[in-house]
Amino acid sequence: TASVTDGAEDDPELRRLADALENGKRFTLRAPGTDRGKTYIQSVKVNGKAWNKTWFPHDVVAEGGTVEL
């Protein structure tokens, strides 16, 4: 699969990573609040909904989806 990043070369914290899947869908990992001084994840959303587990389902990746940290 091909990876596409928004400004990864200009953004050492890599705030967004999008991966185009073979099935034509897209998996996106967003981390808008990243900073070198922040080492812990404060909250997670999976497809826009609060997520309280330490994992997310495989179908979020396989069927396309968004994880926001």
PDB file of C-alpha atoms in Angstrom:
ATOM      1  CA  THR A   1       0.000   0.000   0.000  1.00  0.00           C
ATOM      2  CA  ALA A   2       1.116   3.538  -0.646  1.00  0.00           C
ATOM      3  CA  SER A   3       1.486   5.993   2.202  1.00  0.00           C
ATOM      4  CA  VAL A   4       0.686   9.660   1.865  1.00  0.00           C
ATOM      5  CA  THR A   5       1.682  12.165   4.500  1.00  0.00           C
ATOM      6  CA  ASP A   6       0.674  15.804   4.777  1.00  0.00           C
ATOM      7  CA  GLY A   7       3.793  17.865   5.280  1.00  0.00           C
ATOM      8  CA  ALA A   8       5.824  15.073   6.844  1.00  0.00           C
ATOM      9  CA  GLU A   9       9.005  16.591   5.502  1.00  0.00           C
ATOM     10  CA  ASP A  10       8.162  19.936   7.138  1.00  0.00           C
ATOM     11  CA  ASP A  11       6.585  18.531  10.284  1.00  0.00           C
ATOM     12  CA  PRO A  12       8.908  16.476  12.498  1.00  0.00           C
ATOM     13  CA  GLU A  13       6.012  15.611  14.804  1.00  0.00           C
ATOM     14  CA  LEU A  14       4.013  14.059  11.910  1.00  0.00           C
ATOM     15  CA  ARG A  15       0.524  15.252  12.816  1.00  0.00           C
ATOM     16  CA  ARG A  16      -1.274  13.293  10.078  1.00  0.00           C
ATOM     17  CA  LEU A  17      -0.614  10.070   8.220  1.00  0.00           C
ATOM     18  CA  ALA A  18      -2.998   8.732   5.574  1.00  0.00           C
ATOM     19  CA  ASP A  19      -2.644   5.338   3.936  1.00  0.00           C
ATOM     20  CA  ALA A  20      -4.476   4.460   0.716  1.00  0.00           C
ATOM     21  CA  LEU A  21      -5.563   0.827   1.002  1.00  0.00           C
ATOM     22  CA  GLU A  22      -5.742  -1.731  -1.789  1.00  0.00           C
ATOM     23  CA  ASN A  23      -9.545  -1.773  -1.511  1.00  0.00           C
ATOM     24  CA  GLY A  24      -9.643   1.935  -2.409  1.00  0.00           C
ATOM     25  CA  LYS A  25     -10.428   3.097   1.126  1.00  0.00           C
ATOM     26  CA  ARG A  26      -8.190   5.213   3.338  1.00  0.00           C
ATOM     27  CA  PHE A  27      -6.900   4.784   6.891  1.00  0.00           C
ATOM     28  CA  THR A  28      -5.931   8.028   8.599  1.00  0.00           C
ATOM     29  CA  LEU A  29      -4.012   8.528  11.826  1.00  0.00           C
ATOM     30  CA  ARG A  30      -4.294  12.079  13.144  1.00  0.00           C
ATOM     31  CA  ALA A  31      -2.335  13.539  16.031  1.00  0.00           C
ATOM     32  CA  PRO A  32      -2.976  17.291  15.883  1.00  0.00           C
ATOM     33  CA  GLY A  33      -1.719  18.028  19.395  1.00  0.00           C
ATOM     34  CA  THR A  34       1.661  16.354  19.070  1.00  0.00           C
ATOM     35  CA  ASP A  35       4.687  18.057  20.466  1.00  0.00           C
ATOM     36  CA  ARG A  36       8.146  16.831  21.380  1.00  0.00           C
ATOM     37  CA  GLY A  37       7.392  17.621  25.031  1.00  0.00           C
ATOM     38  CA  LYS A  38       4.174  15.593  25.114  1.00  0.00           C
ATOM     39  CA  THR A  39       4.976  11.930  25.617  1.00  0.00           C
ATOM     40  CA  TYR A  40       1.588  10.550  26.674  1.00  0.00           C
ATOM     41  CA  ILE A  41      -1.669  10.113  24.795  1.00  0.00           C
ATOM     42  CA  GLN A  42      -4.456  12.008  26.558  1.00  0.00           C
ATOM     43  CA  SER A  43      -7.424  10.722  24.551  1.00  0.00           C
ATOM     44  CA  VAL A  44      -8.307   8.687  21.479  1.00  0.00           C
ATOM     45  CA  LYS A  45     -11.179   8.928  19.014  1.00  0.00           C
ATOM     46  CA  VAL A  46     -12.025   6.205  16.509  1.00  0.00           C
ATOM     47  CA  ASN A  47     -14.128   7.487  13.612  1.00  0.00           C
ATOM     48  CA  GLY A  48     -15.043  10.573  15.629  1.00  0.00           C
ATOM     49  CA  LYS A  49     -16.197   8.748  18.769  1.00  0.00           C
ATOM     50  CA  ALA A  50     -14.399   8.674  22.111  1.00  0.00           C
ATOM     51  CA  TRP A  51     -12.394   5.467  22.541  1.00  0.00           C
ATOM     52  CA  ASN A  52     -11.500   4.180  26.017  1.00  0.00           C
ATOM     53  CA  LYS A  53      -9.635   1.011  25.121  1.00  0.00           C
ATOM     54  CA  THR A  54      -5.905   0.495  24.551  1.00  0.00           C
ATOM     55  CA  TRP A  55      -6.556  -1.007  21.103  1.00  0.00           C
ATOM     56  CA  PHE A  56      -8.761  -0.342  18.101  1.00  0.00           C
ATOM     57  CA  PRO A  57     -10.469  -2.900  15.867  1.00  0.00           C
ATOM     58  CA  HIS A  58      -8.776  -4.249  12.755  1.00  0.00           C
ATOM     59  CA  ASP A  59     -11.684  -3.141  10.584  1.00  0.00           C
ATOM     60  CA  VAL A  60     -10.847   0.507  11.349  1.00  0.00           C
ATOM     61  CA  VAL A  61      -7.710  -0.075   9.290  1.00  0.00           C
ATOM     62  CA  ALA A  62      -8.952  -2.703   6.808  1.00  0.00           C
ATOM     63  CA  GLU A  63     -12.217  -0.927   5.976  1.00  0.00           C
ATOM     64  CA  GLY A  64     -10.819   2.557   6.197  1.00  0.00           C
ATOM     65  CA  GLY A  65     -11.285   4.828   9.159  1.00  0.00           C
ATOM     66  CA  THR A  66      -9.718   7.519  11.285  1.00  0.00           C
ATOM     67  CA  VAL A  67      -7.910   7.294  14.589  1.00  0.00           C
ATOM     68  CA  GLU A  68      -7.237  10.612  16.298  1.00  0.00           C
ATOM     69  CA  LEU A  69      -4.810  10.924  19.194  1.00  0.00           C
TER      70      LEU A  69
END
